[in-house]
Coordinates of C-alpha atoms (C1' of nucleotides) in Angstrom, one line a residue:
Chain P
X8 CA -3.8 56.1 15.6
X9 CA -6.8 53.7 15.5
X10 CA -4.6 50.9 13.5
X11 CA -3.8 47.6 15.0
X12 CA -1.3 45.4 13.3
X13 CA -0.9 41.5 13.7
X14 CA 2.6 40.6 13.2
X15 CA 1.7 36.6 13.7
X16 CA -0.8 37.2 10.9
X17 CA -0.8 35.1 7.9
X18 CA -2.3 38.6 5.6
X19 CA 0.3 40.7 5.1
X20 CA 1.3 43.7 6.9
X21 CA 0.6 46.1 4.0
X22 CA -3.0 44.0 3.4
X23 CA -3.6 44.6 7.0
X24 CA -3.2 48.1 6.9
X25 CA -4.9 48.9 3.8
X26 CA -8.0 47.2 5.6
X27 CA -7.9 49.1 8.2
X28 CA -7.8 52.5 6.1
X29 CA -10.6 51.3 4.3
X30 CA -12.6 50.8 7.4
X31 CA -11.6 54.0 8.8
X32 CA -13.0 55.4 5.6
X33 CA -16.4 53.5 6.3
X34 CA -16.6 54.3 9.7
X35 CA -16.4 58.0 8.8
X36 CA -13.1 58.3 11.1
X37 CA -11.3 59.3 8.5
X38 CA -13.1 61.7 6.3
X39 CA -12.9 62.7 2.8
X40 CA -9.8 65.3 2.5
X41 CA -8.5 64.6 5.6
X42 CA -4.7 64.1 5.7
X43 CA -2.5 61.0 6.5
X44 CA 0.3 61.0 8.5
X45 CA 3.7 60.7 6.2
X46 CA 4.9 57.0 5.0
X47 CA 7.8 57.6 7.4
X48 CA 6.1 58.5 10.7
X49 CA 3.0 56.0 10.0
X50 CA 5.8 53.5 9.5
X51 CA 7.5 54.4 12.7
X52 CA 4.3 54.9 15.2
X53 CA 3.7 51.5 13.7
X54 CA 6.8 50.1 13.9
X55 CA 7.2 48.3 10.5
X56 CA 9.3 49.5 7.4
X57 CA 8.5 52.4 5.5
X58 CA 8.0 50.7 2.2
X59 CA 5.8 48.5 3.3
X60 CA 3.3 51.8 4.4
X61 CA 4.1 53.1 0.7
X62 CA 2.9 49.8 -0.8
X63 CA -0.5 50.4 0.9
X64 CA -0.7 54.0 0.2
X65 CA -0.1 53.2 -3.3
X66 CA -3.0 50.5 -3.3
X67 CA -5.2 52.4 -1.8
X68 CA -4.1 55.4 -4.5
X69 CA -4.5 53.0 -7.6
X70 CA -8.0 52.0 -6.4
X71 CA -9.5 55.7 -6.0
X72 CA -9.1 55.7 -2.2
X73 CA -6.5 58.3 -1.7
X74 CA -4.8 60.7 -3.0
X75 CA -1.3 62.0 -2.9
X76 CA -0.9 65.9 -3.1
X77 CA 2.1 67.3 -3.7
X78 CA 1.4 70.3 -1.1
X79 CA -0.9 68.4 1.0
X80 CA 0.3 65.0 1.1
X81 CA -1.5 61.7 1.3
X82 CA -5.3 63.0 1.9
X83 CA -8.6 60.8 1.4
X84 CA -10.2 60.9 -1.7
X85 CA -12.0 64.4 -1.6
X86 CA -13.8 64.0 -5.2
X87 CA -16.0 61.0 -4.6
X88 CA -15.0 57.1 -3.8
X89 CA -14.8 55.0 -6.3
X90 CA -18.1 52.7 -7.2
X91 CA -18.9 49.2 -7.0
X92 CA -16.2 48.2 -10.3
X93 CA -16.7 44.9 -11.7
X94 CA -13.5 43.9 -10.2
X95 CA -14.9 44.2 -7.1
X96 CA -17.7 42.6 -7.6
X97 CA -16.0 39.8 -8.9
X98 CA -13.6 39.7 -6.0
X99 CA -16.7 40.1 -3.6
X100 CA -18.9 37.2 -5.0
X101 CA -15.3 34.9 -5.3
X102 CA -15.1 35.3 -1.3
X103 CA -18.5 35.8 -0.5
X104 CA -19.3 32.1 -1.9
X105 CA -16.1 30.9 -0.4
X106 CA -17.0 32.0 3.1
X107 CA -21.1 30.9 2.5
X108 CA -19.8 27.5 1.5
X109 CA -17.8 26.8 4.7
X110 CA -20.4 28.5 7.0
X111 CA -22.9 26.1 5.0
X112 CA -20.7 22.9 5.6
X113 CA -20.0 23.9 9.5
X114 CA -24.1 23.7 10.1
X115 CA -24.7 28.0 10.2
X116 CA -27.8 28.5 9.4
X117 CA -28.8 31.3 6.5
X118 CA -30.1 33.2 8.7
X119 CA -27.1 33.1 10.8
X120 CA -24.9 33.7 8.3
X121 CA -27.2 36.4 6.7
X122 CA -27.2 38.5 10.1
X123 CA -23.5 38.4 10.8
X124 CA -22.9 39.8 7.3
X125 CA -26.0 42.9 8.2
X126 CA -24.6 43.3 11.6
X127 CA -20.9 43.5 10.3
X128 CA -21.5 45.7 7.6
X129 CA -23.4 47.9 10.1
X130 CA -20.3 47.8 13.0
X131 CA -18.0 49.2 10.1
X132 CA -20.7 52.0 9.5
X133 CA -21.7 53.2 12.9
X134 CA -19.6 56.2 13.5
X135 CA -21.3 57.5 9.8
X136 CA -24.2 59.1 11.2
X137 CA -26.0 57.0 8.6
X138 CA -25.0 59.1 5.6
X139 CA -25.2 56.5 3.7
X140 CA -26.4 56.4 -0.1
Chain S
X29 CA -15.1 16.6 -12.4
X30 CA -16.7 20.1 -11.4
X31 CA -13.4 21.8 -10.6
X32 CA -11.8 24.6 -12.1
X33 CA -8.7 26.3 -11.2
X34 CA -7.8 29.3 -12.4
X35 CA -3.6 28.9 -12.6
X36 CA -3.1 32.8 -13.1
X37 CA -4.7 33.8 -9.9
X38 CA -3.2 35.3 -7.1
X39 CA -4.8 32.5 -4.7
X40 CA -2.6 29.6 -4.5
X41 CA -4.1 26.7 -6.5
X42 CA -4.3 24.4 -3.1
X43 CA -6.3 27.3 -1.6
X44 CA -8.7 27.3 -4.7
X45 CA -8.9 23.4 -4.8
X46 CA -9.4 23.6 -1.1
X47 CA -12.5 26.1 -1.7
X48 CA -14.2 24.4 -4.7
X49 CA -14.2 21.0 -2.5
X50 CA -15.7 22.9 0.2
X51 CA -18.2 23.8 -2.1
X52 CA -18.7 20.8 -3.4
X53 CA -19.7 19.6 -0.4
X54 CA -22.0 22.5 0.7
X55 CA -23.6 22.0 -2.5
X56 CA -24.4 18.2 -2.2
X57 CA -22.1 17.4 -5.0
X58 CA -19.9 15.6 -2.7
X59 CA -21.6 13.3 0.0
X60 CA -20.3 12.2 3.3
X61 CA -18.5 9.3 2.6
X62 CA -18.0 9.6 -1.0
X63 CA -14.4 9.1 -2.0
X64 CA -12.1 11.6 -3.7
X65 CA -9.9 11.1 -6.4
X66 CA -6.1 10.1 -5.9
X67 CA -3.8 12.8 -5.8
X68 CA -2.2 11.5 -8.5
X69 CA -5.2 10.9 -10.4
X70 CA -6.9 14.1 -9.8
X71 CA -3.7 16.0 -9.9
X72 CA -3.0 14.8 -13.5
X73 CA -6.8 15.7 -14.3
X74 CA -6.5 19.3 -13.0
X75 CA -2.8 19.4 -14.5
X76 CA -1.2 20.4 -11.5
X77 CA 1.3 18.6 -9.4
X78 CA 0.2 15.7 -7.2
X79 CA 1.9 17.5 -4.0
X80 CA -0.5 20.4 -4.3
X81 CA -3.2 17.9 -4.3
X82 CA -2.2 16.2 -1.7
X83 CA -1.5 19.7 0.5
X84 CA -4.9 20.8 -0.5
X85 CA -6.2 17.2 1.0
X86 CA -3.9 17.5 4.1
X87 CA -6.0 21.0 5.3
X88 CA -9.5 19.4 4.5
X89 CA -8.8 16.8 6.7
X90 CA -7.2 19.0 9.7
X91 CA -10.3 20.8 9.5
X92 CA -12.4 17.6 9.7
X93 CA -14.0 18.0 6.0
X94 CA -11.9 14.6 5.0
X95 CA -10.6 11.5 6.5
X96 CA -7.9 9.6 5.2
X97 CA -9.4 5.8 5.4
X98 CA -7.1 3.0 5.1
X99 CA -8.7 1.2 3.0
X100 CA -11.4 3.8 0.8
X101 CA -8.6 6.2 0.4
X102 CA -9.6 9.6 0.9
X103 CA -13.5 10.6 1.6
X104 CA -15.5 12.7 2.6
X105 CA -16.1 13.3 6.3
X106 CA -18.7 10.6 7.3
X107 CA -19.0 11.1 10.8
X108 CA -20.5 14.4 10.9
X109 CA -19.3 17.9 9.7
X110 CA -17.1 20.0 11.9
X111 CA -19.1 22.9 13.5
X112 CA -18.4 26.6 13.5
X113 CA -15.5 26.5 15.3
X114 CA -14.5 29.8 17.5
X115 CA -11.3 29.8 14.6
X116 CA -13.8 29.6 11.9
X117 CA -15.9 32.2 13.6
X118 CA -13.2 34.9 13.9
X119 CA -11.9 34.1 10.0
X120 CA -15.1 34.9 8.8
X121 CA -16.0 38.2 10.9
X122 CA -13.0 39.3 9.8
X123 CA -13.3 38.9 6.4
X124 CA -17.0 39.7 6.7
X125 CA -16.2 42.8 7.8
X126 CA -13.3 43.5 5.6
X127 CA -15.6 43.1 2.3
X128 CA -18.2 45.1 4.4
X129 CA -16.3 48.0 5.0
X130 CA -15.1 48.5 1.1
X131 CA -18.9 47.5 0.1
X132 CA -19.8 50.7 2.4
X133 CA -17.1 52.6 0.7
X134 CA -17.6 51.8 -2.5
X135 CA -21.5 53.1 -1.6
X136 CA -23.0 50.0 -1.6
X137 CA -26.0 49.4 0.8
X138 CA -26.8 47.5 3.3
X139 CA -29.6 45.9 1.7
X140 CA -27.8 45.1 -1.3
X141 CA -25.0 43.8 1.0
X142 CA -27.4 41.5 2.7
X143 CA -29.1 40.5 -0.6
X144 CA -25.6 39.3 -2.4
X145 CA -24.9 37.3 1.1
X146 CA -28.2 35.6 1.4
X147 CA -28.1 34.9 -2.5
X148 CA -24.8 33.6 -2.6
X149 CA -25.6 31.3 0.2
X150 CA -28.5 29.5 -1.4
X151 CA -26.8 29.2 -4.3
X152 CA -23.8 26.7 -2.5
X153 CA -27.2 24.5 -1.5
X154 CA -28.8 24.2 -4.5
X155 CA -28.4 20.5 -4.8
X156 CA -28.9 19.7 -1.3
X157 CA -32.6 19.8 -1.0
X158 CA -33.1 22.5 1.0
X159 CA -32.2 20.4 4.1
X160 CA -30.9 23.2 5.8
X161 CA -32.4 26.5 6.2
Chain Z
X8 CA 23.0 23.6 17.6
X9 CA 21.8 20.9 20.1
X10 CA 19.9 18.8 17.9
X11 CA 20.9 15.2 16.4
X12 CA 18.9 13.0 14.0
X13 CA 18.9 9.3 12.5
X14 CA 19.0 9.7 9.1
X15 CA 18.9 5.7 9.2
X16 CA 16.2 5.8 12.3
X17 CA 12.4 4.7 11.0
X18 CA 11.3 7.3 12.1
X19 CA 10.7 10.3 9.7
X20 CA 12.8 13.2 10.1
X21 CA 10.6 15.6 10.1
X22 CA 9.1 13.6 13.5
X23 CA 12.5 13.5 14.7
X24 CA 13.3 17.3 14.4
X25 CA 9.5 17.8 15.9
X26 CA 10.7 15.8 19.0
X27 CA 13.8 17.2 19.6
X28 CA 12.9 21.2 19.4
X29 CA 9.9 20.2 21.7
X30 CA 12.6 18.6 24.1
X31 CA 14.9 21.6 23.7
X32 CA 11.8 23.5 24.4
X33 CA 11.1 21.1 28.0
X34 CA 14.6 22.0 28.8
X35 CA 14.8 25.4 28.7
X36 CA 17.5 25.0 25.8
X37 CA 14.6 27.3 23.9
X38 CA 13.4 30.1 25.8
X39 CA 9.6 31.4 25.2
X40 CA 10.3 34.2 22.1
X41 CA 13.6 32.7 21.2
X42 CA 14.3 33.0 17.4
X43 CA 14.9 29.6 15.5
X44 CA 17.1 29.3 12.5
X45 CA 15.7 29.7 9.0
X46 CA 14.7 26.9 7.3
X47 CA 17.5 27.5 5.2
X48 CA 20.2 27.4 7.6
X49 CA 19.1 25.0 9.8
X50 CA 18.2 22.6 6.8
X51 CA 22.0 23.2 5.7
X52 CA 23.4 22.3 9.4
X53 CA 21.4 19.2 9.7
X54 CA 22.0 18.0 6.0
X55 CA 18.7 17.7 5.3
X56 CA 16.3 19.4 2.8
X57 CA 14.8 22.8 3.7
X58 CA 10.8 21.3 3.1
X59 CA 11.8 18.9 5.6
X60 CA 12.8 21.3 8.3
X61 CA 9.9 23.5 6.8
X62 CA 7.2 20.9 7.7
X63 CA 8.5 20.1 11.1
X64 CA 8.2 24.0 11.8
X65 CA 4.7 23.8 10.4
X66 CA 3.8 21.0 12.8
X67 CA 4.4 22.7 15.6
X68 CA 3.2 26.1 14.7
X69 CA 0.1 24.6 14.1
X70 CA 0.3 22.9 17.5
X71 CA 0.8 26.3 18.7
X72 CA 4.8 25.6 20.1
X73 CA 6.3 27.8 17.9
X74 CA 4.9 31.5 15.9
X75 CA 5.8 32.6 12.6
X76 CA 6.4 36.3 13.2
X77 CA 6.5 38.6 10.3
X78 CA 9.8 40.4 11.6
X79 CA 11.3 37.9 14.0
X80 CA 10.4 35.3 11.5
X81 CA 10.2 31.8 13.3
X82 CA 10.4 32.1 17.2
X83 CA 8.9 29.9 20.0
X84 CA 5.3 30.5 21.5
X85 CA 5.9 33.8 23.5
X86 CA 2.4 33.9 24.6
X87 CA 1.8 30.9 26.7
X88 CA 2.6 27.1 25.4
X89 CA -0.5 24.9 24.5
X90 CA -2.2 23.1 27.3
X91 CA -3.2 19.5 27.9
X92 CA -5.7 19.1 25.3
X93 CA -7.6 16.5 24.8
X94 CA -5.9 15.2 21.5
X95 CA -2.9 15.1 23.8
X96 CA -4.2 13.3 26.4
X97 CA -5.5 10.7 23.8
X98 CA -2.3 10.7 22.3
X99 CA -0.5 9.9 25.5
X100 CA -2.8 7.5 26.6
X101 CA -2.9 5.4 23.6
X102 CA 1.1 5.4 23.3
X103 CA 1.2 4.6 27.4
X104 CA -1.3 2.0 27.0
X105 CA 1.0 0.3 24.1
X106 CA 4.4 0.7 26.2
X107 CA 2.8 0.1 29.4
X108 CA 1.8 -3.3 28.3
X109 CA 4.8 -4.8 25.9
X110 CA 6.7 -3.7 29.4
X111 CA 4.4 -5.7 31.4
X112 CA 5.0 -8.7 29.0
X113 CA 8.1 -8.3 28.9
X114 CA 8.7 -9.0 32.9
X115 CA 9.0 -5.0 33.9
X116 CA 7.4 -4.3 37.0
X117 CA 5.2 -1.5 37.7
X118 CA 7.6 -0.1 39.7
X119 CA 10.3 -0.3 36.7
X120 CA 8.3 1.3 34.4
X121 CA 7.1 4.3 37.1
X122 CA 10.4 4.7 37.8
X123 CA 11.7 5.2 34.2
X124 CA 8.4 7.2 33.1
X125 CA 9.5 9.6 36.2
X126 CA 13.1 10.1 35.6
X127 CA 12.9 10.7 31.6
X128 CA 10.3 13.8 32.4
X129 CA 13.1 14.9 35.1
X130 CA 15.6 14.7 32.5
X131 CA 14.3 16.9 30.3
X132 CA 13.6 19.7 32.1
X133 CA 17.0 19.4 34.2
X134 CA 17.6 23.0 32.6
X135 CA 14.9 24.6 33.3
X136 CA 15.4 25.6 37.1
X137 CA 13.1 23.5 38.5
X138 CA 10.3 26.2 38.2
X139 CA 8.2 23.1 36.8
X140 CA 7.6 19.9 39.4
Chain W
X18 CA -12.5 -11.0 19.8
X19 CA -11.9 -7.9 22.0
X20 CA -10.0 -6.4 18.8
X21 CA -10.6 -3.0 17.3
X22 CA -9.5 -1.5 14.5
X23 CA -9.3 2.1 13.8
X24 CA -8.8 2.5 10.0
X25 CA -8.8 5.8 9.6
X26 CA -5.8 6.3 12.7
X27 CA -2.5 6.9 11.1
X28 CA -0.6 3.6 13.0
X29 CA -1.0 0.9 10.8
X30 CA -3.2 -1.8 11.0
X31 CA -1.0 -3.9 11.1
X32 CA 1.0 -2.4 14.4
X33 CA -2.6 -1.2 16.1
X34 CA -2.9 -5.6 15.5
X35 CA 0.5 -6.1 17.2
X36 CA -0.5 -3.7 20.1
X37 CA -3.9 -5.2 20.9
X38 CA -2.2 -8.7 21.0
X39 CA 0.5 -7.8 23.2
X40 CA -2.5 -5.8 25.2
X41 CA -4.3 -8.9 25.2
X42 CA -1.1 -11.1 27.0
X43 CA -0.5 -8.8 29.1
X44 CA -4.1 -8.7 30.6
X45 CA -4.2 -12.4 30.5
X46 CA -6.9 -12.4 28.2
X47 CA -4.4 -14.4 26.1
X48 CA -3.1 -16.7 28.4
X49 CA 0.6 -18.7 27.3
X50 CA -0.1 -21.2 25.0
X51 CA -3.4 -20.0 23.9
X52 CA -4.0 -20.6 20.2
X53 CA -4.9 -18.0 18.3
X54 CA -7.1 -17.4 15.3
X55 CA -6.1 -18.6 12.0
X56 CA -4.6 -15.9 9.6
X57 CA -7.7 -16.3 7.4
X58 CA -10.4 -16.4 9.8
X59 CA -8.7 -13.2 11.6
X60 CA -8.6 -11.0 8.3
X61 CA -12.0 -11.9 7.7
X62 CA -13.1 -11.1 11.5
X63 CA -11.9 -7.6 11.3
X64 CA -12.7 -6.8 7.6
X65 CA -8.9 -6.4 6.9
X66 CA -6.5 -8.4 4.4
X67 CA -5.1 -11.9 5.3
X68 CA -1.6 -10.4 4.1
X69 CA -1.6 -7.5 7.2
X70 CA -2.3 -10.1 9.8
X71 CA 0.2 -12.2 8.6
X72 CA 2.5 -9.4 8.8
X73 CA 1.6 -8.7 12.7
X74 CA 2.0 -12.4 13.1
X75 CA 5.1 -12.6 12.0
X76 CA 6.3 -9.6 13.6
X77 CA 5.1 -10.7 16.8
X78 CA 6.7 -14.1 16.1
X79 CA 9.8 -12.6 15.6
X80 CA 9.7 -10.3 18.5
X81 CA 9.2 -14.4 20.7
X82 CA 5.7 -13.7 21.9
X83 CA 4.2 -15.8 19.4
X84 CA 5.1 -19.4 18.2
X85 CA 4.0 -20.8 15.4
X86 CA 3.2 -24.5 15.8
X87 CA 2.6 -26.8 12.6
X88 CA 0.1 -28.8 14.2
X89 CA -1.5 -26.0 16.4
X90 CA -1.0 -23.2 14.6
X91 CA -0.5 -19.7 16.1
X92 CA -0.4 -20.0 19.7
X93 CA 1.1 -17.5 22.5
X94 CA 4.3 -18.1 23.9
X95 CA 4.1 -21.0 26.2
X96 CA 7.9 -21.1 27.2
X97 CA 8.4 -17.7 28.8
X98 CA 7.7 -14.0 27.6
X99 CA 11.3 -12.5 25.8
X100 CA 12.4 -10.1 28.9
X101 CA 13.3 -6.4 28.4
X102 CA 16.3 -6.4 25.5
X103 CA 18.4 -3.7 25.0
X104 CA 16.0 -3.1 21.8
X105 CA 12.7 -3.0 23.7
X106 CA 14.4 -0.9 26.6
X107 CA 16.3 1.8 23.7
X108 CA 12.7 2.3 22.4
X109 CA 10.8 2.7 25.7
X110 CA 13.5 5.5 26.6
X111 CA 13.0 7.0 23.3
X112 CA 9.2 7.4 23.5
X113 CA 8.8 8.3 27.1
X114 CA 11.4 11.1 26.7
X115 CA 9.1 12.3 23.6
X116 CA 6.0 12.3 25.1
X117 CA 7.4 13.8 28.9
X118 CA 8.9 16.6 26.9
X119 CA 5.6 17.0 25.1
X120 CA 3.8 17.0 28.8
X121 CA 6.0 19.0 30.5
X122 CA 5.9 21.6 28.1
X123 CA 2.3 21.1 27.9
X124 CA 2.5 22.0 31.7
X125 CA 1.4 18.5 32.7
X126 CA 3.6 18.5 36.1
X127 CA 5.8 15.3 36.8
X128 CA 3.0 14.0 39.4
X129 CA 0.6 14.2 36.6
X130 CA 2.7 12.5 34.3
X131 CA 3.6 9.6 36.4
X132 CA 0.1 9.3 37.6
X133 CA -0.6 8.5 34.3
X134 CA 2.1 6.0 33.5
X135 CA 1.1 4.1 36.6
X136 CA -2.5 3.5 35.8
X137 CA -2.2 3.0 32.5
X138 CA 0.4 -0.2 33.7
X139 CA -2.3 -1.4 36.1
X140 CA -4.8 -0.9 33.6
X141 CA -3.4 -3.7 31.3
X142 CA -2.4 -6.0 33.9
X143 CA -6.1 -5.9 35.6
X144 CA -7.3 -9.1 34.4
X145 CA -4.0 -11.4 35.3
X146 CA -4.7 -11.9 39.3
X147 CA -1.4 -9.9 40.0
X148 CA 1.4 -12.5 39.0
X149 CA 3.5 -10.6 38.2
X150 CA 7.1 -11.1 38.3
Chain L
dG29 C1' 17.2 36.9 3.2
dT30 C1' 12.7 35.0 4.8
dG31 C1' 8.8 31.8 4.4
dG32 C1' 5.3 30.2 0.9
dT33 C1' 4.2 28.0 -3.2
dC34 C1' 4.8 24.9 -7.1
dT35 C1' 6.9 21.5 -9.7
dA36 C1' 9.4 17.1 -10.4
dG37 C1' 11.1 12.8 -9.6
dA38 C1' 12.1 9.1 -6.4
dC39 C1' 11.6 5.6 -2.7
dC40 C1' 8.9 3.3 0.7
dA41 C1' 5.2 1.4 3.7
dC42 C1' 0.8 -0.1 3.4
dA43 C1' -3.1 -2.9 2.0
Chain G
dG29 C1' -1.9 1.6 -6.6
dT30 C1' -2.3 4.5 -2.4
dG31 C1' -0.6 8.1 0.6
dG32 C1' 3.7 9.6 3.1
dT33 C1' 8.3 11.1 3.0
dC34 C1' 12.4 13.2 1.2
dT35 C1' 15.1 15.7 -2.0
dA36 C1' 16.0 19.4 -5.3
dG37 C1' 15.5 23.5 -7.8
dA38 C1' 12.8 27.5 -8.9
dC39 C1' 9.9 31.7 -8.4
dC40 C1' 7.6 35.0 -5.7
dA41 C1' 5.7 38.0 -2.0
dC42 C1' 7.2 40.1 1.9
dG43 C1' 9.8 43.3 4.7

DNA sequence: GTGGTCTAGACCACA
DNA sequence: GTGGTCTAGACCACG
């Protein structure tokens, strides 16, 4: 398993995790239709409660990420991701201005700032094969 | 005053009184120097308790965006802004690259990625004069 | 529990319960990874409200002494204690500066106040096999 | 004057006034008998209110390094420094035994520590020609 | 059951 | 009147 957990964190475990899902998606590590391991084993491997895995796997269902089969279990969403929702827009601009404010404050430049956001959104790509829309 | 809360949110009001002052300082609203508001004062403007306030006040001046002055009260950091720390520098990749990797999901591009960045940026300096690029 | 306050003392409680884990700490009494009592409890033991205890634990995780793990909940630093920074050091040097010279004043000789400086850092750390000089 | 004031330090201005007088004796910079500015002319010297210096006066008064003459006015303690009380000595312990705990756990080592304590009493007695008791 | 957050009311030191 | 401290009681997210 790619997924690293920090216990001293101040996000919570199950926000952690879904993250980290998420990015897997992006990355193209985990692919559309592919299977995830079982609440109870990803919960062991990880060593952290079960319920908390089934809070994130039930995040990430309610948002379009995944989907639970009863035959084939938890597999990523095989019919298309979701889109950009308003909701997410909304929660992107709310944190986007948040962290441009404080970069602003702290003396980063724009351009600064505007590269780390390229060059982060291209890390969490990289592994795509640049199959992106 | 320019702040809004929004009391329903799932942020904790400190954190978003935290953020809007942050802004209000990116944005020139707020000058080095210029005093704040009592707790008491602002908390009974804002309609929220004077503790929260004053917990909200307590972080901005860890960080270095306030001092607590003897005799002004509370202002604004006159002595120079803290830089980009190596704390503030990890915070924001990470949460740079946690929007990213949803964005990327969600099939946003890159350049559209970038764009909302860059945009959101300028807009926190608006009032500033354009004394930082 | 090894811990005794002044509920009459000037000093805040909060400080006092700061001072005396960081002894226990010094001593060995608290071992790196050692689990401290809730807030709860320990705010029961000591008679004193939880936010209290709850703000002296904040102290000193933000000084880096003690972690707030999301399964152990609070423990001490397992990963290293904080070094001599140079808030420290300023800290130190302005409260030795102040001591140093109300002992002078008072008729102590430098050899007096050595002497006492050397034998309180002995003392606390009389527990702590010596691994320290 | 060789007094400054930080206002925006959490000690009081009124005890940061008390430390830099007794600084000041024991350097010799403020020699026995020395007069001493008038409350007034003091709190308008440093910018601060007539009411704090009173209060250090007085404090200092009380403590017997200060006498206050009705023809002279504030002068320095011509008829012997107060020795080292059971007060002064309580307090000393209770703030060395802080900060060593602080240090050791810091991993300042004990030479370290009473390096420091050393110089720092040298450093305030520089200026008195070495009579010291 | 844990820490985090919020509210409320009170006292005090400080300036 | 200001911030700092302490208490108290309540709700919630988390695991």
């Amino acid at each position: 398993m790619f997924i690293e957990l920090d216990l001293q964190s101040e996000t919570p475990i199950y926000a952690q995790l879904v993250d980290q899902i998420v990015e897997g998606i992006a990355s193209g590590a985990l692919q559309p239709g592919d299977p995830l391991p079982s609440v109870r084993s990803l919960g062991e491997d990880l060593g952290i409660n079960l319920h908390t895995v089934n809070k994130s796997y039930n995040l990430l269902k309610q948002e379009g990420f995944l989907q639970v089969h009863r035959k084939k279990g938890v597999i990523v969403q095989p019919d298309g991701m979701p889109g950009v929702t308003d909701a997410f827009e909304e929660k992107l601009r709310r944190q986007l201005r948040s962290l441009a404010a404080e970069a602003a404050v702290r003396g980063m430049t724009e351009a600064a700032f505007t590269q780390m956001s390229t060059s982060l959104y291209r890390d969490t790509i990289t592994n795509r094969g640049g199959e992106q829309r």
